[in-house]
mmCIF file of C-alpha atoms in Angstrom:
data_model
loop_
_atom_site.group_PDB
_atom_site.id
_atom_site.type_symbol
_atom_site.label_atom_id
_atom_site.label_comp_id
_atom_site.label_asym_id
_atom_site.label_seq_id
_atom_site.Cartn_x
_atom_site.Cartn_y
_atom_site.Cartn_z
ATOM 1 C CA ILE A 163 0.000 0.000 0.000
ATOM 2 C CA THR A 164 2.983 2.329 0.155
ATOM 3 C CA ASP A 165 4.181 1.416 -3.349
ATOM 4 C CA GLU A 166 2.394 3.389 -6.079
ATOM 5 C CA ALA A 167 3.081 0.804 -8.781
ATOM 6 C CA ALA A 168 1.806 -2.075 -6.637
ATOM 7 C CA VAL A 169 -1.363 -0.180 -5.692
ATOM 8 C CA GLY A 170 -1.936 0.741 -9.344
ATOM 9 C CA GLN A 171 -1.525 -2.898 -10.367
ATOM 10 C CA ALA A 172 -3.949 -4.025 -7.657
ATOM 11 C CA PHE A 173 -6.602 -1.577 -8.855
ATOM 12 C CA ALA A 174 -6.012 -2.567 -12.498
ATOM 13 C CA HIS A 175 -6.416 -6.223 -11.546
ATOM 14 C CA LEU A 176 -9.623 -5.499 -9.615
ATOM 15 C CA THR A 177 -11.233 -3.361 -12.289
ATOM 16 C CA ALA A 178 -10.404 -5.887 -15.008
ATOM 17 C CA ARG A 179 -12.543 -8.453 -13.179
ATOM 18 C CA GLN A 180 -15.429 -6.388 -11.822
ATOM 19 C CA GLN A 181 -16.793 -2.908 -11.314
ATOM 20 C CA VAL A 182 -15.435 -1.440 -8.099
ATOM 21 C CA THR A 183 -17.867 0.884 -6.326
ATOM 22 C CA ASP A 184 -16.546 1.199 -2.784
ATOM 23 C CA ILE A 185 -13.071 1.364 -1.283
ATOM 24 C CA VAL A 186 -12.168 1.012 2.389
ATOM 25 C CA HIS A 187 -8.593 1.936 3.263
ATOM 26 C CA CYS A 188 -7.830 0.179 6.530
ATOM 27 C CA ALA A 189 -4.110 0.402 7.132
ATOM 28 C CA GLY A 190 -2.237 1.177 10.255
ATOM 29 C CA VAL A 191 0.883 0.677 12.271
ATOM 30 C CA VAL A 192 1.417 2.093 15.707
ATOM 31 C CA SER A 193 4.407 3.532 17.475
ATOM 32 C CA VAL A 194 4.515 4.161 21.200
ATOM 33 C CA GLY A 195 7.086 6.392 22.806
ATOM 34 C CA GLU A 196 7.773 9.913 23.952
ATOM 35 C CA VAL A 197 8.074 12.244 20.988
ATOM 36 C CA LEU A 198 11.557 13.432 21.987
ATOM 37 C CA GLU A 199 12.847 9.861 21.892
ATOM 38 C CA VAL A 200 11.169 8.329 18.824
ATOM 39 C CA PRO A 201 13.741 7.849 16.058
ATOM 40 C CA ALA A 202 13.070 9.723 12.823
ATOM 41 C CA ALA A 203 13.040 6.425 10.909
ATOM 42 C CA GLU A 204 10.183 5.193 13.103
ATOM 43 C CA ILE A 205 8.221 8.416 12.547
ATOM 44 C CA ARG A 206 8.698 8.060 8.782
ATOM 45 C CA ARG A 207 7.506 4.440 8.902
ATOM 46 C CA VAL A 208 4.339 5.397 10.798
ATOM 47 C CA LEU A 209 3.622 8.326 8.472
ATOM 48 C CA ASN A 210 4.304 6.211 5.390
ATOM 49 C CA VAL A 211 1.983 3.336 6.308
ATOM 50 C CA ASN A 212 -0.781 5.393 7.906
ATOM 51 C CA LEU A 213 -0.835 8.563 5.787
ATOM 52 C CA MET A 214 1.148 8.197 2.560
ATOM 53 C CA SER A 215 -0.637 4.949 1.768
ATOM 54 C CA ALA A 216 -3.959 6.806 2.098
ATOM 55 C CA PHE A 217 -2.786 9.346 -0.509
ATOM 56 C CA ILE A 218 -1.614 6.573 -2.839
ATOM 57 C CA VAL A 219 -4.850 4.596 -2.516
ATOM 58 C CA ALA A 220 -6.952 7.763 -2.889
ATOM 59 C CA GLN A 221 -5.181 8.672 -6.114
ATOM 60 C CA ALA A 222 -5.576 5.201 -7.612
ATOM 61 C CA ALA A 223 -9.197 4.897 -6.497
ATOM 62 C CA GLY A 224 -10.080 8.437 -7.530
ATOM 63 C CA ARG A 225 -8.880 7.737 -11.062
ATOM 64 C CA MET A 226 -11.143 4.710 -11.538
ATOM 65 C CA LEU A 227 -14.236 5.238 -9.399
ATOM 66 C CA THR A 228 -17.346 6.685 -11.016
ATOM 67 C CA ALA A 229 -20.307 8.685 -9.721
ATOM 68 C CA GLY A 230 -22.049 7.058 -6.765
ATOM 69 C CA ALA A 231 -18.885 5.366 -5.503
ATOM 70 C CA THR A 232 -17.438 5.823 -2.030
ATOM 71 C CA MET A 233 -14.073 5.876 -0.320
ATOM 72 C CA THR A 234 -13.826 5.285 3.413
ATOM 73 C CA PHE A 235 -10.574 5.733 5.282
ATOM 74 C CA LEU A 236 -9.819 4.455 8.753
ATOM 75 C CA GLY A 237 -8.684 7.433 10.754
ATOM 76 C CA SER A 238 -8.575 7.140 14.509
ATOM 77 C CA GLN A 239 -9.738 8.765 17.689
ATOM 78 C CA ALA A 240 -6.011 9.568 17.966
ATOM 79 C CA GLY A 241 -6.326 11.684 14.829
ATOM 80 C CA VAL A 242 -8.832 13.918 16.599
ATOM 81 C CA HIS A 243 -7.461 13.879 20.167
ATOM 82 C CA GLY A 244 -3.699 13.877 20.773
ATOM 83 C CA ALA A 245 -2.256 11.621 23.439
ATOM 84 C CA PRO A 246 1.156 11.460 25.116
ATOM 85 C CA GLY A 247 3.325 8.679 23.793
ATOM 86 C CA TRP A 248 1.418 8.470 20.509
ATOM 87 C CA ALA A 249 2.694 11.546 18.620
ATOM 88 C CA ALA A 250 3.631 9.857 15.326
ATOM 89 C CA TYR A 251 0.394 7.882 15.162
ATOM 90 C CA CYS A 252 -1.720 10.909 16.158
ATOM 91 C CA ALA A 253 -0.065 13.076 13.505
ATOM 92 C CA ALA A 254 -0.504 10.440 10.796
ATOM 93 C CA LYS A 255 -4.165 9.796 11.574
ATOM 94 C CA ALA A 256 -4.895 13.532 11.861
ATOM 95 C CA GLY A 257 -3.479 13.769 8.349
ATOM 96 C CA VAL A 258 -5.895 11.074 7.198
ATOM 97 C CA VAL A 259 -8.840 13.026 8.650
ATOM 98 C CA ARG A 260 -7.756 16.233 6.867
ATOM 99 C CA LEU A 261 -7.081 14.291 3.636
ATOM 100 C CA VAL A 262 -10.644 12.957 3.744
ATOM 101 C CA GLU A 263 -12.021 16.482 4.080
ATOM 102 C CA ALA A 264 -9.990 17.685 1.082
ATOM 103 C CA LEU A 265 -10.906 14.652 -1.036
ATOM 104 C CA ALA A 266 -14.606 15.084 -0.244
ATOM 105 C CA LYS A 267 -14.494 18.630 -1.607
ATOM 106 C CA GLU A 268 -12.401 17.720 -4.647
ATOM 107 C CA LEU A 269 -14.238 14.545 -5.631
ATOM 108 C CA GLY A 270 -17.747 15.455 -4.479
ATOM 109 C CA PRO A 271 -18.545 17.300 -7.728
ATOM 110 C CA ARG A 272 -17.844 14.027 -9.566
ATOM 111 C CA GLY A 273 -20.406 12.232 -7.389
ATOM 112 C CA LEU A 274 -17.893 10.465 -5.155
ATOM 113 C CA ARG A 275 -18.299 10.475 -1.382
ATOM 114 C CA VAL A 276 -15.252 10.289 0.916
ATOM 115 C CA ASN A 277 -15.473 9.781 4.677
ATOM 116 C CA ALA A 278 -13.425 8.631 7.648
ATOM 117 C CA VAL A 279 -14.240 6.230 10.444
ATOM 118 C CA CYS A 280 -12.347 7.110 13.622
ATOM 119 C CA PRO A 281 -12.278 4.150 16.000
ATOM 120 C CA GLY A 282 -11.300 4.327 19.620
ATOM 121 C CA THR A 283 -9.777 1.211 21.125
ATOM 122 C CA VAL A 284 -10.552 -1.907 19.083
ATOM 123 C CA ASP A 285 -9.860 -5.537 19.919
ATOM 124 C CA SER A 286 -7.329 -6.059 17.132
ATOM 125 C CA PRO A 287 -3.783 -7.321 16.638
ATOM 126 C CA MET A 288 -2.566 -3.701 16.390
ATOM 127 C CA THR A 289 -4.127 -2.796 19.746
ATOM 128 C CA ARG A 290 -2.663 -5.893 21.390
ATOM 129 C CA HIS A 291 0.751 -4.979 19.950
ATOM 130 C CA ALA A 292 0.393 -1.427 21.307
ATOM 131 C CA ALA A 293 -0.528 -2.873 24.714
ATOM 132 C CA GLU A 294 2.652 -4.961 24.640
ATOM 133 C CA LEU A 295 4.739 -1.887 23.817
ATOM 134 C CA MET A 296 3.077 0.158 26.560
ATOM 135 C CA ALA A 297 3.362 -2.637 29.109
ATOM 136 C CA ALA A 298 7.089 -3.035 28.480
ATOM 137 C CA GLY A 299 7.686 0.606 29.314
ATOM 138 C CA ASN A 300 5.433 0.698 32.378
ATOM 139 C CA ALA A 301 6.198 -2.537 34.251
ATOM 140 C CA VAL A 302 2.638 -3.864 33.841
ATOM 141 C CA SER A 303 1.223 -6.694 31.767
ATOM 142 C CA PRO A 304 -0.417 -6.217 28.372
ATOM 143 C CA ALA A 305 -3.602 -7.647 29.924
ATOM 144 C CA GLU A 306 -3.577 -4.816 32.477
ATOM 145 C CA ILE A 307 -3.242 -2.249 29.695
ATOM 146 C CA MET A 308 -6.202 -3.803 27.858
ATOM 147 C CA GLN A 309 -8.210 -3.813 31.090
ATOM 148 C CA ARG A 310 -7.456 -0.093 31.535
ATOM 149 C CA TYR A 311 -8.795 0.555 28.046
ATOM 150 C CA GLU A 312 -11.965 -1.365 28.843
ATOM 151 C CA GLN A 313 -12.517 0.357 32.184
ATOM 152 C CA GLY A 314 -11.774 3.788 30.709
ATOM 153 C CA ASN A 315 -14.622 3.444 28.225
ATOM 154 C CA PRO A 316 -18.125 4.459 29.318
ATOM 155 C CA LEU A 317 -19.426 1.175 27.858
ATOM 156 C CA ARG A 318 -16.790 -0.736 29.899
ATOM 157 C CA ARG A 319 -15.514 -2.599 26.867
ATOM 158 C CA ILE A 320 -13.619 -2.001 23.655
ATOM 159 C CA ALA A 321 -14.954 -2.246 20.116
ATOM 160 C CA THR A 322 -14.928 -5.337 17.974
ATOM 161 C CA THR A 323 -13.590 -5.187 14.442
ATOM 162 C CA ASP A 324 -17.104 -6.028 13.198
ATOM 163 C CA GLU A 325 -18.488 -2.907 14.879
ATOM 164 C CA ILE A 326 -16.006 -0.787 12.947
ATOM 165 C CA ALA A 327 -16.729 -2.653 9.706
ATOM 166 C CA ASP A 328 -20.459 -2.044 10.191
ATOM 167 C CA VAL A 329 -19.907 1.720 10.129
ATOM 168 C CA CYS A 330 -17.828 1.357 6.948
ATOM 169 C CA LEU A 331 -20.686 -0.602 5.364
ATOM 170 C CA PHE A 332 -23.156 2.071 6.440
ATOM 171 C CA LEU A 333 -21.041 4.790 4.810
ATOM 172 C CA ALA A 334 -20.957 2.832 1.542
ATOM 173 C CA SER A 335 -24.721 2.310 1.596
ATOM 174 C CA PRO A 336 -27.547 4.498 0.259
ATOM 175 C CA LEU A 337 -28.454 5.213 3.904
ATOM 176 C CA ALA A 338 -25.414 7.528 3.994
ATOM 177 C CA ALA A 339 -26.070 9.169 0.611
ATOM 178 C CA PHE A 340 -25.619 12.722 1.947
ATOM 179 C CA ILE A 341 -22.656 12.075 4.239
ATOM 180 C CA ASN A 342 -19.470 13.408 2.683
ATOM 181 C CA GLY A 343 -16.249 14.632 4.309
ATOM 182 C CA ALA A 344 -17.313 13.367 7.728
ATOM 183 C CA SER A 345 -15.179 11.757 10.409
ATOM 184 C CA ILE A 346 -17.389 9.469 12.435
ATOM 185 C CA MET A 347 -16.164 8.644 15.915
ATOM 186 C CA VAL A 348 -16.747 5.001 16.816
ATOM 187 C CA ASP A 349 -15.323 4.891 20.302
ATOM 188 C CA GLY A 350 -18.130 4.055 22.720
ATOM 189 C CA GLY A 351 -18.033 7.585 24.105
ATOM 190 C CA GLU A 352 -14.356 7.461 25.085
ATOM 191 C CA ARG A 353 -12.845 10.921 24.652
ATOM 192 C CA PRO A 354 -9.300 11.106 25.952
ATOM 193 C CA GLY A 355 -8.164 14.476 27.231
#
């Protein structure tokens, strides 16, 4: 997803077999660490996978999608609310949110809708990896980190991947026909300060 030629080939392969009407860009890598200590190479990696790939996919998709099609990008609660220890990830996902707003205005006149889904904590391999990274630096177990996430949410749990996918399906459906340039928080009411 960070290689323009590979993404172009993937879209060419898809469109040769079927009409593509909806794209969901769900890519992410996380980095945990104080901003003054995160190596520049790590920041570049996080920006490349989370943000540059969104640009590359948007360009490829925008060239082949026709009126009525949708693009949905996975932003993050971290792209709306900054958090200590998550600077690279927050910056990358904030970029995705702003990219979605720009794309919605540029592609809207062609009949394309572009939106973002901004999950809070989700039960996913990436979240479990982040919990491992956080636990290592705080002398607690990854299970304790996950429990903190659950207890910090007003619903006293974290999202499932299906709950995030359901919002993506909604945005691609006719039920969301007038939603464009939106960033929908899907975080159970969790709003970190």
